[in-house]
mmCIF file of C-alpha atoms in Angstrom:
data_model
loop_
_atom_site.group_PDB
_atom_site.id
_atom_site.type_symbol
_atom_site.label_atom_id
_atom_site.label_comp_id
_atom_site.label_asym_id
_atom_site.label_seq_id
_atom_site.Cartn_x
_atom_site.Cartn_y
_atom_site.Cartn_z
ATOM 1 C CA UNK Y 1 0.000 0.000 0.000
ATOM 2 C CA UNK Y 2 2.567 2.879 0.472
ATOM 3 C CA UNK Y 3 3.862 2.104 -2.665
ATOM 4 C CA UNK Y 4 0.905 4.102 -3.374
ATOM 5 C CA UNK Y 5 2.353 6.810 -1.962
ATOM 6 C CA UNK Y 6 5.475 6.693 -3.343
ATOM 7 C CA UNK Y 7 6.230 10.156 -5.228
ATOM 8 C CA UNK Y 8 3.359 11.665 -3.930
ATOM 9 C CA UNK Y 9 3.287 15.279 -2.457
ATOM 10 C CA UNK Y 10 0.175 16.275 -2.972
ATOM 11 C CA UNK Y 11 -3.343 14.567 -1.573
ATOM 12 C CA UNK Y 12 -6.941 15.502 -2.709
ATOM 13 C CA UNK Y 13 -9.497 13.870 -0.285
ATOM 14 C CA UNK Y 14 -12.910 13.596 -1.680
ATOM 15 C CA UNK Y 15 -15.225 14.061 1.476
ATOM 16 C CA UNK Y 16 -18.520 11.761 1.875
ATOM 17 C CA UNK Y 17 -17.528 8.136 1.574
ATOM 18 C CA UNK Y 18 -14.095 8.938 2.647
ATOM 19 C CA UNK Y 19 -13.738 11.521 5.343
ATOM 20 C CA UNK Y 20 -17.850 11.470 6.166
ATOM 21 C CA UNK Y 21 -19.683 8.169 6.763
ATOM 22 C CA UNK Y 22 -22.501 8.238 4.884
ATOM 23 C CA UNK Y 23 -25.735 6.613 5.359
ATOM 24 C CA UNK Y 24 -27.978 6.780 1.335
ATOM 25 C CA UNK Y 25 -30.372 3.598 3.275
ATOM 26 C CA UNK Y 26 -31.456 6.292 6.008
ATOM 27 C CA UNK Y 27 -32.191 9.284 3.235
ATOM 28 C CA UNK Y 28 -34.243 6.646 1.223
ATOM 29 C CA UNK Y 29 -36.428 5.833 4.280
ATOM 30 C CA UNK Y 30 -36.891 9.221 5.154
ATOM 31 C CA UNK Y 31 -38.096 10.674 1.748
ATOM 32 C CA UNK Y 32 -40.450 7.099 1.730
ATOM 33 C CA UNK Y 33 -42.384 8.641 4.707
ATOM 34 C CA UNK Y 34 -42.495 12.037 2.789
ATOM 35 C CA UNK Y 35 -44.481 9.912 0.031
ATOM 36 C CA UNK Y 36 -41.291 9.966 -2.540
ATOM 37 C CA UNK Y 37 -41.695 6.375 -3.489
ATOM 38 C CA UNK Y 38 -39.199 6.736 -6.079
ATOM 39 C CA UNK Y 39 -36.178 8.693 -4.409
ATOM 40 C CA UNK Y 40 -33.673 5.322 -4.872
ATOM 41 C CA UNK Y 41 -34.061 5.907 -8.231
ATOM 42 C CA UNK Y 42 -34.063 9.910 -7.987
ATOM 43 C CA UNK Y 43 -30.984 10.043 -6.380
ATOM 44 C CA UNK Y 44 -27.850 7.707 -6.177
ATOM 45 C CA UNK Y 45 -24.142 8.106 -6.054
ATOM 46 C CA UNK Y 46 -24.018 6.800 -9.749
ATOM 47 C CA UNK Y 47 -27.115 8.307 -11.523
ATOM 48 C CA UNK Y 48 -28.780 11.617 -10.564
ATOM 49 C CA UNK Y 49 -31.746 13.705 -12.058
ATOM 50 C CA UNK Y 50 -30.809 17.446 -13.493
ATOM 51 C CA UNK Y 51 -31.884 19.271 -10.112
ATOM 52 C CA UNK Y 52 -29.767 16.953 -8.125
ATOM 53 C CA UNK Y 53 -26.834 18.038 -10.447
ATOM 54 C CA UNK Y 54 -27.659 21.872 -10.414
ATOM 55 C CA UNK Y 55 -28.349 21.910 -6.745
ATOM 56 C CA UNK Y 56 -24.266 20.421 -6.418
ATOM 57 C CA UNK Y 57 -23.398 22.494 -9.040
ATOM 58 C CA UNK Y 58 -25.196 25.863 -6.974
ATOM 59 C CA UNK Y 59 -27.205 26.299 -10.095
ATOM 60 C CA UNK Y 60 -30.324 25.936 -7.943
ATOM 61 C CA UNK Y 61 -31.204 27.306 -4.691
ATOM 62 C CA UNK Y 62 -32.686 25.542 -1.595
ATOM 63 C CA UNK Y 63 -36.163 26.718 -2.440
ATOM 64 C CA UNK Y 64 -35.602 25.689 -5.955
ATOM 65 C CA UNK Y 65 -34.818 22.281 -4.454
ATOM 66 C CA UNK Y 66 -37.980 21.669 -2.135
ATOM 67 C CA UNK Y 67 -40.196 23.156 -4.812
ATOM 68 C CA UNK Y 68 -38.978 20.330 -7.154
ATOM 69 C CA UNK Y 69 -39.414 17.463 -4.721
ATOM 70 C CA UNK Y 70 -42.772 18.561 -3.835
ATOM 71 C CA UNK Y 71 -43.254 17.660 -7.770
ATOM 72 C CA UNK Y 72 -42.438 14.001 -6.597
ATOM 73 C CA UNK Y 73 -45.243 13.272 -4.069
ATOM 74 C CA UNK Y 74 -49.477 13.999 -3.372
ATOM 75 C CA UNK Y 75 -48.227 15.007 -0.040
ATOM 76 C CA UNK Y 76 -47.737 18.466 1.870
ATOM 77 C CA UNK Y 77 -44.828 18.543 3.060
ATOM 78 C CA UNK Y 78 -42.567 21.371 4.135
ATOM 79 C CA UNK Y 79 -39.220 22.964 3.817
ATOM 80 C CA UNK Y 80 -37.833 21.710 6.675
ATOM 81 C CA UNK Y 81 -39.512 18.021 6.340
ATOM 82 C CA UNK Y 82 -38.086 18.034 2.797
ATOM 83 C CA UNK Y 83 -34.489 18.991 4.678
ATOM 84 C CA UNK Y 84 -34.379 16.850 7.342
ATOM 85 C CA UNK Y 85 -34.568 13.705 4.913
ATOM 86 C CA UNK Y 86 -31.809 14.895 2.802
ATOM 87 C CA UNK Y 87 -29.744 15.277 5.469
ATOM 88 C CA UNK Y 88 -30.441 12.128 6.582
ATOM 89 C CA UNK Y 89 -27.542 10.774 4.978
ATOM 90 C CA UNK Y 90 -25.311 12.588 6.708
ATOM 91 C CA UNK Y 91 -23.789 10.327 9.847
ATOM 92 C CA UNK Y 92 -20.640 11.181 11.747
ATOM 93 C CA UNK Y 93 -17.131 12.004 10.638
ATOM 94 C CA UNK Y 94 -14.782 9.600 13.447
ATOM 95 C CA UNK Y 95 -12.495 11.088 15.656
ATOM 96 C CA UNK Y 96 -9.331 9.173 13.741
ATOM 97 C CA UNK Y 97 -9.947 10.328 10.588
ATOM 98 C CA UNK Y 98 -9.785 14.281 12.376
ATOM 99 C CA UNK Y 99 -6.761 13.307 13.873
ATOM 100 C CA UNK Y 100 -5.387 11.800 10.756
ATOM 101 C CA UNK Y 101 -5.946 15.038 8.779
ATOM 102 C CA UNK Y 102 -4.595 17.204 11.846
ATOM 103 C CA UNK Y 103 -1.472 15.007 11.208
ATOM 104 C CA UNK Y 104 -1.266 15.038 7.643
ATOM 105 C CA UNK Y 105 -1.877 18.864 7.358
ATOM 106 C CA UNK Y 106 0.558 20.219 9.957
ATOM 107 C CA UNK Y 107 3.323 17.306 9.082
ATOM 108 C CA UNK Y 108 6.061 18.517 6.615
ATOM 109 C CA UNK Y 109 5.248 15.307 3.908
ATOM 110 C CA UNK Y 110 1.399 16.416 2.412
ATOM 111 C CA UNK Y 111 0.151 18.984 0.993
ATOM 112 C CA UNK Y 112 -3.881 18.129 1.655
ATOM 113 C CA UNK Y 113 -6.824 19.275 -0.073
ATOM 114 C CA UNK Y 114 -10.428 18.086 -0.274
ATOM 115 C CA UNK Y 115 -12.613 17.564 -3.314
ATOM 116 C CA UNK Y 116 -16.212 17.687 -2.149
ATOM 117 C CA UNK Y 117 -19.337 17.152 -4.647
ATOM 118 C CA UNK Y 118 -21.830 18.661 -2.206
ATOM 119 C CA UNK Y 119 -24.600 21.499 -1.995
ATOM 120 C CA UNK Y 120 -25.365 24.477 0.682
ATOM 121 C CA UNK Y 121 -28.187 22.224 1.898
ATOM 122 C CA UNK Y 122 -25.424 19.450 3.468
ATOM 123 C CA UNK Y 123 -22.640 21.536 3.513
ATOM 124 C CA UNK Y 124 -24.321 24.067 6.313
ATOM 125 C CA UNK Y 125 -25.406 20.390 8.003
ATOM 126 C CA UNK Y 126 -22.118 19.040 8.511
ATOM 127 C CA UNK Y 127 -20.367 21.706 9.270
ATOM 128 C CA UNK Y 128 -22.295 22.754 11.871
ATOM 129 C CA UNK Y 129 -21.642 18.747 13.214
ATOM 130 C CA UNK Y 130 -18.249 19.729 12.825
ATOM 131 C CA UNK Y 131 -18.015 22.482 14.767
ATOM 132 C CA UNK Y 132 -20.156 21.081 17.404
ATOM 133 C CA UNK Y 133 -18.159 17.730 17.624
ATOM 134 C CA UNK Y 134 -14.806 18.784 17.210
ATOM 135 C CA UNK Y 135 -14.974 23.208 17.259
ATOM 136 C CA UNK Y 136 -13.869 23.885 13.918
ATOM 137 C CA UNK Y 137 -15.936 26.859 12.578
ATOM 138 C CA UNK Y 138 -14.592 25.430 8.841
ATOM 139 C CA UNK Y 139 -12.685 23.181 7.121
ATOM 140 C CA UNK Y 140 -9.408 25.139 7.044
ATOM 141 C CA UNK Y 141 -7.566 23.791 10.124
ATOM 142 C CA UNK Y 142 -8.105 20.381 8.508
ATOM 143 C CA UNK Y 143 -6.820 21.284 4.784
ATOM 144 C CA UNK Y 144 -4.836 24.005 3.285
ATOM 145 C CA UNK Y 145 -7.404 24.420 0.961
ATOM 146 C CA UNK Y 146 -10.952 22.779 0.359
ATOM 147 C CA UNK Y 147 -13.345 22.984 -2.493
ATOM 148 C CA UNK Y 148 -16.687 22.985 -2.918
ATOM 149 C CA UNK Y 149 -18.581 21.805 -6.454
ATOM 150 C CA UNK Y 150 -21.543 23.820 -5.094
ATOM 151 C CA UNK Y 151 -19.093 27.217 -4.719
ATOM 152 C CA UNK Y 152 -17.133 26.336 -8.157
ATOM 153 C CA UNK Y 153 -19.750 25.969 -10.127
ATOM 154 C CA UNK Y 154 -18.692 22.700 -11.488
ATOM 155 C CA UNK Y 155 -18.492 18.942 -9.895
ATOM 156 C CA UNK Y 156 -16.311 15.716 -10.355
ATOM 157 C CA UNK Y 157 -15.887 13.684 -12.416
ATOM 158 C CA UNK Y 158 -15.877 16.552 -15.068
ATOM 159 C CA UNK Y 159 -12.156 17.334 -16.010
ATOM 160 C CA UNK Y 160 -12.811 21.124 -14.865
ATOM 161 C CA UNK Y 161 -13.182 20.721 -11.804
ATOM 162 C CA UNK Y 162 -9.206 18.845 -11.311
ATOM 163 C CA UNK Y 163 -7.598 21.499 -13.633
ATOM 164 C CA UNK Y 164 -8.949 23.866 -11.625
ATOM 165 C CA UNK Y 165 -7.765 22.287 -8.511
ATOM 166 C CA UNK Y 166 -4.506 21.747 -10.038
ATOM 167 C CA UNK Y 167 -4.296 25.677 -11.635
ATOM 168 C CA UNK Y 168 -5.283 27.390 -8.229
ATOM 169 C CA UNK Y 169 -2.850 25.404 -6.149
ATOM 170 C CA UNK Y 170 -0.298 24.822 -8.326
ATOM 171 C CA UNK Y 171 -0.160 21.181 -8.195
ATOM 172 C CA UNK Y 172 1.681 18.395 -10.370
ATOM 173 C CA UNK Y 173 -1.006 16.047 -11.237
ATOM 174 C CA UNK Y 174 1.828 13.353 -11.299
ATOM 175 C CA UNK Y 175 2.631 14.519 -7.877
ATOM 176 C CA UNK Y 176 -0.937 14.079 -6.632
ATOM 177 C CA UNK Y 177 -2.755 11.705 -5.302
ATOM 178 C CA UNK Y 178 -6.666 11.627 -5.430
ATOM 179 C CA UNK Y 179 -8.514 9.590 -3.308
ATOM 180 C CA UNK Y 180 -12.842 9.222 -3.783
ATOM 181 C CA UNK Y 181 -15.166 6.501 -3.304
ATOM 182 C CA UNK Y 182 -16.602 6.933 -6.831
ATOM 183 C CA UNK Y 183 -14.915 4.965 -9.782
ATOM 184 C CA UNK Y 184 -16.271 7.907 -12.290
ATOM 185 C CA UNK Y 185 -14.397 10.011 -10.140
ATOM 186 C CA UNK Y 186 -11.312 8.523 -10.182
ATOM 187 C CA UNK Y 187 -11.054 8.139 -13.816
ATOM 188 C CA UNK Y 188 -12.077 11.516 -13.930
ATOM 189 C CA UNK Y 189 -8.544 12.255 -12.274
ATOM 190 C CA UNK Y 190 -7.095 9.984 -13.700
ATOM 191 C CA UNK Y 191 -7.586 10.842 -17.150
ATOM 192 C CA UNK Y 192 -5.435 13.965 -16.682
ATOM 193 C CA UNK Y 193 -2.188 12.337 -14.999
ATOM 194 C CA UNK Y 194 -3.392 12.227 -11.643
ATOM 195 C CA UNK Y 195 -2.931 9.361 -9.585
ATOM 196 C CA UNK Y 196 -5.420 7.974 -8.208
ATOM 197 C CA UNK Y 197 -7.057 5.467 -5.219
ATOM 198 C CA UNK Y 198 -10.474 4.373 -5.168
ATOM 199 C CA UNK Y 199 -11.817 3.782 -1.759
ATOM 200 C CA UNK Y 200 -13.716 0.484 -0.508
ATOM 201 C CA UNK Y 201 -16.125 0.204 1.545
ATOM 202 C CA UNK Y 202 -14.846 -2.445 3.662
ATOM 203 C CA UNK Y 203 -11.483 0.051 3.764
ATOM 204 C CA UNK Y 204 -11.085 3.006 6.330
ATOM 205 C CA UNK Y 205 -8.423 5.602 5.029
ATOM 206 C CA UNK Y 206 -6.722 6.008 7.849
ATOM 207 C CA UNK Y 207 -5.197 2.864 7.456
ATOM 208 C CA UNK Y 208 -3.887 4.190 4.384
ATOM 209 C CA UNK Y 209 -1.561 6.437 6.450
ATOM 210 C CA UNK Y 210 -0.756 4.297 9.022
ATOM 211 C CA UNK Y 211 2.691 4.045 10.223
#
Protein backbone atom coordinates (compact mmCIF):
# COMPACT_ATOMS: atom_id res chain seq x y z
CA UNK A 1 0.00 0.00 0.00
CA UNK A 2 2.57 2.88 0.47
CA UNK A 3 3.86 2.10 -2.66
CA UNK A 4 0.90 4.10 -3.37
CA UNK A 5 2.35 6.81 -1.96
CA UNK A 6 5.48 6.69 -3.34
CA UNK A 7 6.23 10.16 -5.23
CA UNK A 8 3.36 11.67 -3.93
CA UNK A 9 3.29 15.28 -2.46
CA UNK A 10 0.18 16.28 -2.97
CA UNK A 11 -3.34 14.57 -1.57
CA UNK A 12 -6.94 15.50 -2.71
CA UNK A 13 -9.50 13.87 -0.28
CA UNK A 14 -12.91 13.60 -1.68
CA UNK A 15 -15.23 14.06 1.48
CA UNK A 16 -18.52 11.76 1.88
CA UNK A 17 -17.53 8.14 1.57
CA UNK A 18 -14.10 8.94 2.65
CA UNK A 19 -13.74 11.52 5.34
CA UNK A 20 -17.85 11.47 6.17
CA UNK A 21 -19.68 8.17 6.76
CA UNK A 22 -22.50 8.24 4.88
CA UNK A 23 -25.73 6.61 5.36
CA UNK A 24 -27.98 6.78 1.33
CA UNK A 25 -30.37 3.60 3.27
CA UNK A 26 -31.46 6.29 6.01
CA UNK A 27 -32.19 9.28 3.23
CA UNK A 28 -34.24 6.65 1.22
CA UNK A 29 -36.43 5.83 4.28
CA UNK A 30 -36.89 9.22 5.15
CA UNK A 31 -38.10 10.67 1.75
CA UNK A 32 -40.45 7.10 1.73
CA UNK A 33 -42.38 8.64 4.71
CA UNK A 34 -42.50 12.04 2.79
CA UNK A 35 -44.48 9.91 0.03
CA UNK A 36 -41.29 9.97 -2.54
CA UNK A 37 -41.69 6.37 -3.49
CA UNK A 38 -39.20 6.74 -6.08
CA UNK A 39 -36.18 8.69 -4.41
CA UNK A 40 -33.67 5.32 -4.87
CA UNK A 41 -34.06 5.91 -8.23
CA UNK A 42 -34.06 9.91 -7.99
CA UNK A 43 -30.98 10.04 -6.38
CA UNK A 44 -27.85 7.71 -6.18
CA UNK A 45 -24.14 8.11 -6.05
CA UNK A 46 -24.02 6.80 -9.75
CA UNK A 47 -27.12 8.31 -11.52
CA UNK A 48 -28.78 11.62 -10.56
CA UNK A 49 -31.75 13.71 -12.06
CA UNK A 50 -30.81 17.45 -13.49
CA UNK A 51 -31.88 19.27 -10.11
CA UNK A 52 -29.77 16.95 -8.13
CA UNK A 53 -26.83 18.04 -10.45
CA UNK A 54 -27.66 21.87 -10.41
CA UNK A 55 -28.35 21.91 -6.74
CA UNK A 56 -24.27 20.42 -6.42
CA UNK A 57 -23.40 22.49 -9.04
CA UNK A 58 -25.20 25.86 -6.97
CA UNK A 59 -27.21 26.30 -10.10
CA UNK A 60 -30.32 25.94 -7.94
CA UNK A 61 -31.20 27.31 -4.69
CA UNK A 62 -32.69 25.54 -1.60
CA UNK A 63 -36.16 26.72 -2.44
CA UNK A 64 -35.60 25.69 -5.96
CA UNK A 65 -34.82 22.28 -4.45
CA UNK A 66 -37.98 21.67 -2.13
CA UNK A 67 -40.20 23.16 -4.81
CA UNK A 68 -38.98 20.33 -7.15
CA UNK A 69 -39.41 17.46 -4.72
CA UNK A 70 -42.77 18.56 -3.84
CA UNK A 71 -43.25 17.66 -7.77
CA UNK A 72 -42.44 14.00 -6.60
CA UNK A 73 -45.24 13.27 -4.07
CA UNK A 74 -49.48 14.00 -3.37
CA UNK A 75 -48.23 15.01 -0.04
CA UNK A 76 -47.74 18.47 1.87
CA UNK A 77 -44.83 18.54 3.06
CA UNK A 78 -42.57 21.37 4.14
CA UNK A 79 -39.22 22.96 3.82
CA UNK A 80 -37.83 21.71 6.67
CA UNK A 81 -39.51 18.02 6.34
CA UNK A 82 -38.09 18.03 2.80
CA UNK A 83 -34.49 18.99 4.68
CA UNK A 84 -34.38 16.85 7.34
CA UNK A 85 -34.57 13.70 4.91
CA UNK A 86 -31.81 14.90 2.80
CA UNK A 87 -29.74 15.28 5.47
CA UNK A 88 -30.44 12.13 6.58
CA UNK A 89 -27.54 10.77 4.98
CA UNK A 90 -25.31 12.59 6.71
CA UNK A 91 -23.79 10.33 9.85
CA UNK A 92 -20.64 11.18 11.75
CA UNK A 93 -17.13 12.00 10.64
CA UNK A 94 -14.78 9.60 13.45
CA UNK A 95 -12.50 11.09 15.66
CA UNK A 96 -9.33 9.17 13.74
CA UNK A 97 -9.95 10.33 10.59
CA UNK A 98 -9.78 14.28 12.38
CA UNK A 99 -6.76 13.31 13.87
CA UNK A 100 -5.39 11.80 10.76
CA UNK A 101 -5.95 15.04 8.78
CA UNK A 102 -4.60 17.20 11.85
CA UNK A 103 -1.47 15.01 11.21
CA UNK A 104 -1.27 15.04 7.64
CA UNK A 105 -1.88 18.86 7.36
CA UNK A 106 0.56 20.22 9.96
CA UNK A 107 3.32 17.31 9.08
CA UNK A 108 6.06 18.52 6.62
CA UNK A 109 5.25 15.31 3.91
CA UNK A 110 1.40 16.42 2.41
CA UNK A 111 0.15 18.98 0.99
CA UNK A 112 -3.88 18.13 1.66
CA UNK A 113 -6.82 19.28 -0.07
CA UNK A 114 -10.43 18.09 -0.27
CA UNK A 115 -12.61 17.56 -3.31
CA UNK A 116 -16.21 17.69 -2.15
CA UNK A 117 -19.34 17.15 -4.65
CA UNK A 118 -21.83 18.66 -2.21
CA UNK A 119 -24.60 21.50 -2.00
CA UNK A 120 -25.36 24.48 0.68
CA UNK A 121 -28.19 22.22 1.90
CA UNK A 122 -25.42 19.45 3.47
CA UNK A 123 -22.64 21.54 3.51
CA UNK A 124 -24.32 24.07 6.31
CA UNK A 125 -25.41 20.39 8.00
CA UNK A 126 -22.12 19.04 8.51
CA UNK A 127 -20.37 21.71 9.27
CA UNK A 128 -22.30 22.75 11.87
CA UNK A 129 -21.64 18.75 13.21
CA UNK A 130 -18.25 19.73 12.82
CA UNK A 131 -18.01 22.48 14.77
CA UNK A 132 -20.16 21.08 17.40
CA UNK A 133 -18.16 17.73 17.62
CA UNK A 134 -14.81 18.78 17.21
CA UNK A 135 -14.97 23.21 17.26
CA UNK A 136 -13.87 23.88 13.92
CA UNK A 137 -15.94 26.86 12.58
CA UNK A 138 -14.59 25.43 8.84
CA UNK A 139 -12.68 23.18 7.12
CA UNK A 140 -9.41 25.14 7.04
CA UNK A 141 -7.57 23.79 10.12
CA UNK A 142 -8.11 20.38 8.51
CA UNK A 143 -6.82 21.28 4.78
CA UNK A 144 -4.84 24.00 3.29
CA UNK A 145 -7.40 24.42 0.96
CA UNK A 146 -10.95 22.78 0.36
CA UNK A 147 -13.34 22.98 -2.49
CA UNK A 148 -16.69 22.98 -2.92
CA UNK A 149 -18.58 21.80 -6.45
CA UNK A 150 -21.54 23.82 -5.09
CA UNK A 151 -19.09 27.22 -4.72
CA UNK A 152 -17.13 26.34 -8.16
CA UNK A 153 -19.75 25.97 -10.13
CA UNK A 154 -18.69 22.70 -11.49
CA UNK A 155 -18.49 18.94 -9.89
CA UNK A 156 -16.31 15.72 -10.36
CA UNK A 157 -15.89 13.68 -12.42
CA UNK A 158 -15.88 16.55 -15.07
CA UNK A 159 -12.16 17.33 -16.01
CA UNK A 160 -12.81 21.12 -14.87
CA UNK A 161 -13.18 20.72 -11.80
CA UNK A 162 -9.21 18.84 -11.31
CA UNK A 163 -7.60 21.50 -13.63
CA UNK A 164 -8.95 23.87 -11.63
CA UNK A 165 -7.77 22.29 -8.51
CA UNK A 166 -4.51 21.75 -10.04
CA UNK A 167 -4.30 25.68 -11.64
CA UNK A 168 -5.28 27.39 -8.23
CA UNK A 169 -2.85 25.40 -6.15
CA UNK A 170 -0.30 24.82 -8.33
CA UNK A 171 -0.16 21.18 -8.20
CA UNK A 172 1.68 18.39 -10.37
CA UNK A 173 -1.01 16.05 -11.24
CA UNK A 174 1.83 13.35 -11.30
CA UNK A 175 2.63 14.52 -7.88
CA UNK A 176 -0.94 14.08 -6.63
CA UNK A 177 -2.75 11.70 -5.30
CA UNK A 178 -6.67 11.63 -5.43
CA UNK A 179 -8.51 9.59 -3.31
CA UNK A 180 -12.84 9.22 -3.78
CA UNK A 181 -15.17 6.50 -3.30
CA UNK A 182 -16.60 6.93 -6.83
CA UNK A 183 -14.91 4.97 -9.78
CA UNK A 184 -16.27 7.91 -12.29
CA UNK A 185 -14.40 10.01 -10.14
CA UNK A 186 -11.31 8.52 -10.18
CA UNK A 187 -11.05 8.14 -13.82
CA UNK A 188 -12.08 11.52 -13.93
CA UNK A 189 -8.54 12.26 -12.27
CA UNK A 190 -7.09 9.98 -13.70
CA UNK A 191 -7.59 10.84 -17.15
CA UNK A 192 -5.44 13.97 -16.68
CA UNK A 193 -2.19 12.34 -15.00
CA UNK A 194 -3.39 12.23 -11.64
CA UNK A 195 -2.93 9.36 -9.59
CA UNK A 196 -5.42 7.97 -8.21
CA UNK A 197 -7.06 5.47 -5.22
CA UNK A 198 -10.47 4.37 -5.17
CA UNK A 199 -11.82 3.78 -1.76
CA UNK A 200 -13.72 0.48 -0.51
CA UNK A 201 -16.13 0.20 1.54
CA UNK A 202 -14.85 -2.44 3.66
CA UNK A 203 -11.48 0.05 3.76
CA UNK A 204 -11.08 3.01 6.33
CA UNK A 205 -8.42 5.60 5.03
CA UNK A 206 -6.72 6.01 7.85
CA UNK A 207 -5.20 2.86 7.46
CA UNK A 208 -3.89 4.19 4.38
CA UNK A 209 -1.56 6.44 6.45
CA UNK A 210 -0.76 4.30 9.02
CA UNK A 211 2.69 4.05 10.22
Amino acid sequence: MQDLLKGIKNIIFDFGGVILNLNMQQCITEFEKLGLKDIATMYSVISQFDFFSKLEKGLASNQDFYNEVRKFTDKIISDREIENAWNAMINDIPAERIKMLEKLNTGPKYRTFLLSNTNAIHYDFYVGNLTKEYGYKNFSALFEKDYFSHKLGMKKPDAEIFEFVLNDSGLIPAETLFIDDSPENTKGAEALGIKSFLLQADFDIVELFAE
